[in-house]
Amino acid sequence: MKTSVIGYPRIGVQRELKFASEKYFRKEITADALNTTAKSLRLSAYEIQSRNSIDFIPSNDFSFYDGMLDMAFLLNVIPKRYLDLKLTELDTYFAMARGYQGKSGDVKALAMKKWFNTNYHYMVPEIDDATEIKLNGNKPFELFSEALENGIKTKPVLTGAYSFLMLSKYAGNKDKWELSEKIAETYIEIINKLGSLGADWIQLDEPCLVRDMTKADIKHFKDLYQKILEKKGKTKIILQTFFGDIRDCYADVCSLDFDGIGLDFVEGSKSLELVREKGFPNDKTLFAGIINGKNIWKNNYRHTLDTVSELQKICADTVIGTSCSLLHVPYTLKNETKLPESQKRYFAYAEEKLSELAELKLIITSHSPDKTNEFIQNTLLFCRKRTEDDTAVKERIAALSDKDFSRSPEFSEREKIQKRTLKLPLFPTTTIGSFPQTEEIRQIRASYRKGDISEEKYENFIKAKIAECIELQEEIGLDVLVHGEFERNDMVEYFGECLNGYVFTEKAWVQSYGTRCVKPPIIWGDISRAKPMTVKWSSYTRSLTEKPIKGMLTGPVTILNWSFPREDISLRESAFQIALAIRDEVNDLEKNGISIIQVDEAALREKLPIRKSDRKSYLDWAIPAFRLVHSGVKPETQIHTHMCYSEFSDIIKEIDDMDADVITFEASRSDLTILDDLKENNFRTEAGPGVYDIHSPRIPSKEEIKNSIRKMLLKISPEKLWINPDCGLKTRGYTETVASLKNLVSAAKEIREEINV
Ligand code: GLN
Ligand code: ZN
């Protein structure tokens, strides 16, 4: 029995790579210094894996920014605009990742997209007719040799050719699959070169196989691999899949000349059934993903051992490993100094998952019933209930009935009432919630947390900020005002801290993109609202202005999706528990005279299942969870929601079904294509597609915004259109924010006049 890891975290236990990279970007350290940090992170990852006697230790899983970007670089998929900057290799790479503005020119970064159903983002490679696919650079070879020099023979990891082409954007006139030949040749060259350096096994990641595949997709996949495998030499190739099962192409994968096939038995709901029913080729090794690479709970050994023993009966050679790269979990529990042992013992981060693999290997190979029992007893303890049920919460959920999920009167009725009571102008202007978070605000929040300043002093500071923010918005002339969210560190953590049932970590950082990390809290037990969360700030804000203000909350699906979820109860149940807590807050805001309440669902789209057939069961609880939040408010109270990621063409009906009164979303970067979908589907919720992109400091001109509004009016009827930026302003500076919002307000005013004429 051998063990394998698909990929290891790379940002550094203390986020060393993040800090070194950011210093490099600010020109405070040299490329050599950055490389030194990177090398020591790689070596310590190898060391820790070898200490846990992992047999297949990955290399080339390290990246300065993103693995897909590395692959693009290696295949020479580098758009000309970056080469024209004539920078060093490393700086060209970073220009693709982050954009470049300086002496050599001004270019935007490559597009960035969510990596399947995770909160990780990859850079989208851009291929055009001028792209010349060929081997470029040495990274996988250098990293393989570096590990070898340090006594470790690794398994180099590359993004597979099929997923690379599938996920790339093709800007040319030809069919992108015409590149298959060249791509295959280059992969062969890479494989042979690694083989000649001594690599025995190479892992090719093909996550696109877990998506729904058409016949044409399968053909492209097979064509590519027939070409590659024909010339792979004696180096063994693992086709590695993760994030689901490969039900559409299992037989095809088995029929190709791979030496190993990696399947995910954690998220792949059909993986076991596929092996059981279709068998497994006896000339190949099965790499069975049985340790969850996405969550932080200890493994249930009994369940795992049952699965492995069934697999061993069918497969001649089985290797056990992680279900996906450990990139998606934090490094190590060792740095969680504040969590009590009574909680920590339930968790396994990346390093602890390595010891789980080592233990499982020991159990399986020892054939010692005593040993096995001892381990199983240990883990069983952690699979049992951790906490007492919160009976009040359980009873509340049990008592829910249909009417708790539907608001009355129905939408069109409410729309009329709200037009009458809120008296907003045509094309109301507003923002998404946060205003720029300056260094001063961050510091005051930190000092308050540390206990360096008193609660009173802190509250007065926040109040002063809110007052300034209201004054600013009145001066700009916005119609619906916000308090600015100065009291919030993060849109999930802030709420989590006011809820019972959450656990917060100190160092559980997970890479989100590039040097950006997130620290998702852990849902430990049943959730309920410990205390009102926002009422104080919203009521204070209301006292400052005659204009309507928007209360600002994060929705249940987003809070759940950006946390490490429980595995002992369903996601649905957790979502409903959180929804009830947010519902209490919504009702309290209403009681305190807040007539517009926004419930952000920034991450609702993110966890939409990869396969179409699984989507219904997700939407069947996600949409009701949102409805549960607001079904108790009066018809006059206007409920808004916001989504960051506007790729929701295929779930437009469900979004309408959330039954919010207004939705704002990101649209400016997707060329407003979403508007066609809204029109086609007779979208009834009032909508504010962002009129400008807040992810850049660029100030949009009034004319530019007017043009966007005119385009929107072709698809959305005037009485349903709101005018707003595409997301919160917290990452922006004040200068560009004020200028942009002034242009936004004048643009809306002028279009109102045009319409009235
Ligand atoms: N209300 C939040 C803000 O403005 C929304 C953030 C988000 O969508 N990610 O910051
Ligand atoms: Zn957003």
PDB file of C-alpha atoms in Angstrom, residues 245-426:
ATOM      1  CA  ASP A 245     -16.552  11.580 -10.591  1.00  0.00           C
ATOM      2  CA  ILE A 246     -15.905  10.872 -14.269  1.00  0.00           C
ATOM      3  CA  ARG A 247     -19.134   9.079 -15.117  1.00  0.00           C
ATOM      4  CA  ASP A 248     -19.221  10.335 -18.736  1.00  0.00           C
ATOM      5  CA  CYS A 249     -15.806   9.042 -19.756  1.00  0.00           C
ATOM      6  CA  TYR A 250     -14.849   6.340 -17.265  1.00  0.00           C
ATOM      7  CA  ALA A 251     -14.728   3.589 -19.873  1.00  0.00           C
ATOM      8  CA  ASP A 252     -12.749   5.799 -22.268  1.00  0.00           C
ATOM      9  CA  VAL A 253     -10.233   6.668 -19.579  1.00  0.00           C
ATOM     10  CA  CYS A 254      -9.820   2.983 -18.735  1.00  0.00           C
ATOM     11  CA  SER A 255      -9.276   2.107 -22.378  1.00  0.00           C
ATOM     12  CA  LEU A 256      -6.367   4.533 -22.836  1.00  0.00           C
ATOM     13  CA  ASP A 257      -2.760   3.668 -22.106  1.00  0.00           C
ATOM     14  CA  PHE A 258      -2.462   5.465 -18.756  1.00  0.00           C
ATOM     15  CA  ASP A 259      -0.430   3.745 -16.052  1.00  0.00           C
ATOM     16  CA  GLY A 260      -2.452   5.209 -13.219  1.00  0.00           C
ATOM     17  CA  ILE A 261      -5.925   6.663 -12.873  1.00  0.00           C
ATOM     18  CA  GLY A 262      -6.735   9.039 -10.028  1.00  0.00           C
ATOM     19  CA  LEU A 263     -10.358   9.086  -8.886  1.00  0.00           C
ATOM     20  CA  ASP A 264     -12.035  11.153  -6.187  1.00  0.00           C
ATOM     21  CA  PHE A 265     -13.979   9.036  -3.689  1.00  0.00           C
ATOM     22  CA  VAL A 266     -14.866  11.994  -1.479  1.00  0.00           C
ATOM     23  CA  GLU A 267     -16.701  14.350  -3.826  1.00  0.00           C
ATOM     24  CA  GLY A 268     -17.190  11.833  -6.612  1.00  0.00           C
ATOM     25  CA  SER A 269     -20.582  10.491  -5.659  1.00  0.00           C
ATOM     26  CA  LYS A 270     -20.453   7.877  -8.414  1.00  0.00           C
ATOM     27  CA  SER A 271     -16.760   6.884  -8.247  1.00  0.00           C
ATOM     28  CA  LEU A 272     -17.211   3.742  -6.171  1.00  0.00           C
ATOM     29  CA  GLU A 273     -20.200   2.656  -8.207  1.00  0.00           C
ATOM     30  CA  LEU A 274     -18.216   3.101 -11.447  1.00  0.00           C
ATOM     31  CA  VAL A 275     -15.372   0.898 -10.239  1.00  0.00           C
ATOM     32  CA  ARG A 276     -17.777  -1.618  -8.763  1.00  0.00           C
ATOM     33  CA  GLU A 277     -19.912  -1.878 -11.889  1.00  0.00           C
ATOM     34  CA  LYS A 278     -17.409  -1.394 -14.673  1.00  0.00           C
ATOM     35  CA  GLY A 279     -14.358  -2.912 -13.043  1.00  0.00           C
ATOM     36  CA  PHE A 280     -10.849  -1.520 -13.205  1.00  0.00           C
ATOM     37  CA  PRO A 281      -8.103  -2.450 -15.709  1.00  0.00           C
ATOM     38  CA  ASN A 282      -5.644  -4.810 -14.039  1.00  0.00           C
ATOM     39  CA  ASP A 283      -2.611  -3.306 -15.750  1.00  0.00           C
ATOM     40  CA  LYS A 284      -3.165   0.073 -14.102  1.00  0.00           C
ATOM     41  CA  THR A 285      -2.765   1.573 -10.642  1.00  0.00           C
ATOM     42  CA  LEU A 286      -5.764   3.161  -8.981  1.00  0.00           C
ATOM     43  CA  PHE A 287      -4.956   6.389  -7.121  1.00  0.00           C
ATOM     44  CA  ALA A 288      -7.870   6.545  -4.723  1.00  0.00           C
ATOM     45  CA  GLY A 289      -8.641   9.991  -3.273  1.00  0.00           C
ATOM     46  CA  ILE A 290     -10.009   9.204   0.171  1.00  0.00           C
ATOM     47  CA  ILE A 291      -8.735  12.050   2.361  1.00  0.00           C
ATOM     48  CA  ASN A 292     -10.849  15.172   1.903  1.00  0.00           C
ATOM     49  CA  GLY A 293      -8.661  17.922   0.447  1.00  0.00           C
ATOM     50  CA  LYS A 294     -11.302  20.579   0.944  1.00  0.00           C
ATOM     51  CA  ASN A 295     -12.458  20.372   4.534  1.00  0.00           C
ATOM     52  CA  ILE A 296     -10.702  20.406   7.907  1.00  0.00           C
ATOM     53  CA  TRP A 297     -12.341  17.509   9.776  1.00  0.00           C
ATOM     54  CA  LYS A 298     -10.501  14.356  10.730  1.00  0.00           C
ATOM     55  CA  ASN A 299     -11.039  11.396   8.488  1.00  0.00           C
ATOM     56  CA  ASN A 300     -13.539   8.720   9.400  1.00  0.00           C
ATOM     57  CA  TYR A 301     -11.181   5.705   9.274  1.00  0.00           C
ATOM     58  CA  ARG A 302     -13.843   3.056   9.463  1.00  0.00           C
ATOM     59  CA  HIS A 303     -15.604   4.420   6.425  1.00  0.00           C
ATOM     60  CA  THR A 304     -12.308   4.884   4.571  1.00  0.00           C
ATOM     61  CA  LEU A 305     -11.027   1.404   5.389  1.00  0.00           C
ATOM     62  CA  ASP A 306     -14.268  -0.117   4.132  1.00  0.00           C
ATOM     63  CA  THR A 307     -13.941   1.757   0.854  1.00  0.00           C
ATOM     64  CA  VAL A 308     -10.288   0.822   0.431  1.00  0.00           C
ATOM     65  CA  SER A 309     -10.872  -2.823   1.150  1.00  0.00           C
ATOM     66  CA  GLU A 310     -13.640  -2.947  -1.424  1.00  0.00           C
ATOM     67  CA  LEU A 311     -11.379  -1.221  -3.966  1.00  0.00           C
ATOM     68  CA  GLN A 312      -8.530  -3.617  -3.257  1.00  0.00           C
ATOM     69  CA  LYS A 313     -10.731  -6.535  -4.194  1.00  0.00           C
ATOM     70  CA  ILE A 314     -11.370  -5.015  -7.615  1.00  0.00           C
ATOM     71  CA  CYS A 315      -8.108  -3.218  -8.383  1.00  0.00           C
ATOM     72  CA  ALA A 316      -4.815  -5.063  -8.558  1.00  0.00           C
ATOM     73  CA  ASP A 317      -2.852  -2.088  -7.283  1.00  0.00           C
ATOM     74  CA  THR A 318      -4.377   0.647  -5.128  1.00  0.00           C
ATOM     75  CA  VAL A 319      -2.628   3.778  -3.841  1.00  0.00           C
ATOM     76  CA  ILE A 320      -4.447   5.936  -1.295  1.00  0.00           C
ATOM     77  CA  GLY A 321      -4.259   9.711  -1.329  1.00  0.00           C
ATOM     78  CA  THR A 322      -5.936  13.079  -1.060  1.00  0.00           C
ATOM     79  CA  SER A 323      -9.164  13.776  -2.938  1.00  0.00           C
ATOM     80  CA  CYS A 324      -7.706  16.937  -4.501  1.00  0.00           C
ATOM     81  CA  SER A 325      -4.741  19.219  -3.928  1.00  0.00           C
ATOM     82  CA  LEU A 326      -4.299  20.204  -0.271  1.00  0.00           C
ATOM     83  CA  LEU A 327      -4.044  23.781  -1.547  1.00  0.00           C
ATOM     84  CA  HIS A 328      -7.635  24.209  -0.388  1.00  0.00           C
ATOM     85  CA  VAL A 329      -6.949  23.571   3.305  1.00  0.00           C
ATOM     86  CA  PRO A 330      -4.676  25.442   5.727  1.00  0.00           C
ATOM     87  CA  TYR A 331      -1.166  24.248   6.564  1.00  0.00           C
ATOM     88  CA  THR A 332      -0.999  22.990  10.095  1.00  0.00           C
ATOM     89  CA  LEU A 333      -2.816  22.874  13.403  1.00  0.00           C
ATOM     90  CA  LYS A 334       0.465  23.502  15.170  1.00  0.00           C
ATOM     91  CA  ASN A 335       0.002  27.238  14.824  1.00  0.00           C
ATOM     92  CA  GLU A 336      -3.489  27.306  16.284  1.00  0.00           C
ATOM     93  CA  THR A 337      -2.344  28.303  19.721  1.00  0.00           C
ATOM     94  CA  LYS A 338      -5.670  29.730  20.854  1.00  0.00           C
ATOM     95  CA  LEU A 339      -7.990  26.866  19.972  1.00  0.00           C
ATOM     96  CA  PRO A 340      -8.576  24.526  22.905  1.00  0.00           C
ATOM     97  CA  GLU A 341      -7.333  20.960  22.593  1.00  0.00           C
ATOM     98  CA  SER A 342     -10.935  19.778  22.977  1.00  0.00           C
ATOM     99  CA  GLN A 343     -11.685  21.347  19.594  1.00  0.00           C
ATOM    100  CA  LYS A 344      -8.364  20.937  17.846  1.00  0.00           C
ATOM    101  CA  ARG A 345      -8.468  17.183  18.124  1.00  0.00           C
ATOM    102  CA  TYR A 346     -11.359  17.091  15.668  1.00  0.00           C
ATOM    103  CA  PHE A 347      -9.419  18.896  12.952  1.00  0.00           C
ATOM    104  CA  ALA A 348      -6.888  17.857  10.335  1.00  0.00           C
ATOM    105  CA  TYR A 349      -5.238  20.541   8.202  1.00  0.00           C
ATOM    106  CA  ALA A 350      -2.766  19.650   5.424  1.00  0.00           C
ATOM    107  CA  GLU A 351       0.018  18.410   7.685  1.00  0.00           C
ATOM    108  CA  GLU A 352      -2.361  16.357   9.828  1.00  0.00           C
ATOM    109  CA  LYS A 353      -3.859  14.873   6.681  1.00  0.00           C
ATOM    110  CA  LEU A 354      -0.392  13.553   5.842  1.00  0.00           C
ATOM    111  CA  SER A 355      -0.280  11.761   9.184  1.00  0.00           C
ATOM    112  CA  GLU A 356      -3.718  10.340   8.490  1.00  0.00           C
ATOM    113  CA  LEU A 357      -2.385   8.886   5.258  1.00  0.00           C
ATOM    114  CA  ALA A 358       0.600   7.481   7.138  1.00  0.00           C
ATOM    115  CA  GLU A 359      -1.661   5.951   9.776  1.00  0.00           C
ATOM    116  CA  LEU A 360      -4.030   4.449   7.250  1.00  0.00           C
ATOM    117  CA  LYS A 361      -1.084   2.940   5.423  1.00  0.00           C
ATOM    118  CA  LEU A 362       0.154   1.455   8.669  1.00  0.00           C
ATOM    119  CA  ILE A 363      -3.240   0.024   9.548  1.00  0.00           C
ATOM    120  CA  ILE A 364      -3.718  -1.503   6.114  1.00  0.00           C
ATOM    121  CA  THR A 365      -0.240  -3.011   5.885  1.00  0.00           C
ATOM    122  CA  SER A 366       0.080  -4.158   9.485  1.00  0.00           C
ATOM    123  CA  HIS A 367      -2.834  -6.592   9.233  1.00  0.00           C
ATOM    124  CA  SER A 368      -2.973  -6.267  12.982  1.00  0.00           C
ATOM    125  CA  PRO A 369      -6.526  -6.300  14.290  1.00  0.00           C
ATOM    126  CA  ASP A 370      -5.425  -4.674  17.553  1.00  0.00           C
ATOM    127  CA  LYS A 371      -3.707  -1.791  15.871  1.00  0.00           C
ATOM    128  CA  THR A 372      -6.653  -1.335  13.551  1.00  0.00           C
ATOM    129  CA  ASN A 373      -9.088  -1.287  16.401  1.00  0.00           C
ATOM    130  CA  GLU A 374      -7.092   1.177  18.371  1.00  0.00           C
ATOM    131  CA  PHE A 375      -6.956   3.625  15.471  1.00  0.00           C
ATOM    132  CA  ILE A 376     -10.559   3.134  14.576  1.00  0.00           C
ATOM    133  CA  GLN A 377     -11.688   3.740  18.132  1.00  0.00           C
ATOM    134  CA  ASN A 378      -9.702   6.937  18.131  1.00  0.00           C
ATOM    135  CA  THR A 379     -11.229   8.293  14.985  1.00  0.00           C
ATOM    136  CA  LEU A 380     -14.706   7.099  15.853  1.00  0.00           C
ATOM    137  CA  LEU A 381     -14.568   9.408  18.791  1.00  0.00           C
ATOM    138  CA  PHE A 382     -14.181  12.276  16.381  1.00  0.00           C
ATOM    139  CA  CYS A 383     -16.943  11.169  14.091  1.00  0.00           C
ATOM    140  CA  ARG A 384     -19.449  11.219  16.881  1.00  0.00           C
ATOM    141  CA  LYS A 385     -21.326  14.276  18.002  1.00  0.00           C
ATOM    142  CA  ARG A 386     -19.122  17.076  19.205  1.00  0.00           C
ATOM    143  CA  THR A 387     -21.743  19.213  20.839  1.00  0.00           C
ATOM    144  CA  GLU A 388     -25.145  18.979  22.351  1.00  0.00           C
ATOM    145  CA  ASP A 389     -27.932  19.876  19.942  1.00  0.00           C
ATOM    146  CA  ASP A 390     -29.343  23.330  20.354  1.00  0.00           C
ATOM    147  CA  THR A 391     -32.894  22.177  20.885  1.00  0.00           C
ATOM    148  CA  ALA A 392     -34.394  25.617  20.379  1.00  0.00           C
ATOM    149  CA  VAL A 393     -32.818  25.826  16.908  1.00  0.00           C
ATOM    150  CA  LYS A 394     -33.797  22.259  16.030  1.00  0.00           C
ATOM    151  CA  GLU A 395     -37.377  22.901  17.068  1.00  0.00           C
ATOM    152  CA  ARG A 396     -37.539  26.112  15.096  1.00  0.00           C
ATOM    153  CA  ILE A 397     -36.403  24.308  11.980  1.00  0.00           C
ATOM    154  CA  ALA A 398     -38.769  21.417  12.520  1.00  0.00           C
ATOM    155  CA  ALA A 399     -41.659  23.846  12.830  1.00  0.00           C
ATOM    156  CA  LEU A 400     -40.985  25.617   9.519  1.00  0.00           C
ATOM    157  CA  SER A 401     -43.795  25.436   7.019  1.00  0.00           C
ATOM    158  CA  ASP A 402     -44.324  26.615   3.453  1.00  0.00           C
ATOM    159  CA  LYS A 403     -45.413  30.048   4.498  1.00  0.00           C
ATOM    160  CA  ASP A 404     -42.042  30.679   6.143  1.00  0.00           C
ATOM    161  CA  PHE A 405     -40.489  30.447   2.720  1.00  0.00           C
ATOM    162  CA  SER A 406     -42.779  32.772   0.865  1.00  0.00           C
ATOM    163  CA  ARG A 407     -43.297  36.431   1.262  1.00  0.00           C
ATOM    164  CA  SER A 408     -46.621  38.081   0.689  1.00  0.00           C
ATOM    165  CA  PRO A 409     -48.048  39.883  -1.065  1.00  0.00           C
ATOM    166  CA  GLU A 410     -46.446  38.736  -4.266  1.00  0.00           C
ATOM    167  CA  PHE A 411     -43.687  40.660  -6.000  1.00  0.00           C
ATOM    168  CA  SER A 412     -45.676  42.908  -8.366  1.00  0.00           C
ATOM    169  CA  GLU A 413     -47.978  43.980  -5.569  1.00  0.00           C
ATOM    170  CA  ARG A 414     -45.002  44.867  -3.352  1.00  0.00           C
ATOM    171  CA  GLU A 415     -43.315  46.693  -6.178  1.00  0.00           C
ATOM    172  CA  LYS A 416     -46.278  49.063  -6.455  1.00  0.00           C
ATOM    173  CA  ILE A 417     -46.440  49.605  -2.709  1.00  0.00           C
ATOM    174  CA  GLN A 418     -42.722  50.319  -2.449  1.00  0.00           C
ATOM    175  CA  LYS A 419     -42.806  52.793  -5.340  1.00  0.00           C
ATOM    176  CA  ARG A 420     -45.464  54.635  -3.452  1.00  0.00           C
ATOM    177  CA  THR A 421     -43.848  54.583  -0.015  1.00  0.00           C
ATOM    178  CA  LEU A 422     -40.155  54.960  -0.832  1.00  0.00           C
ATOM    179  CA  LYS A 423     -40.749  57.667  -3.459  1.00  0.00           C
ATOM    180  CA  LEU A 424     -37.446  57.054  -5.173  1.00  0.00           C
ATOM    181  CA  PRO A 425     -36.692  58.767  -8.490  1.00  0.00           C
ATOM    182  CA  LEU A 426     -36.498  56.829 -11.734  1.00  0.00           C
TER     183      LEU A 426
END
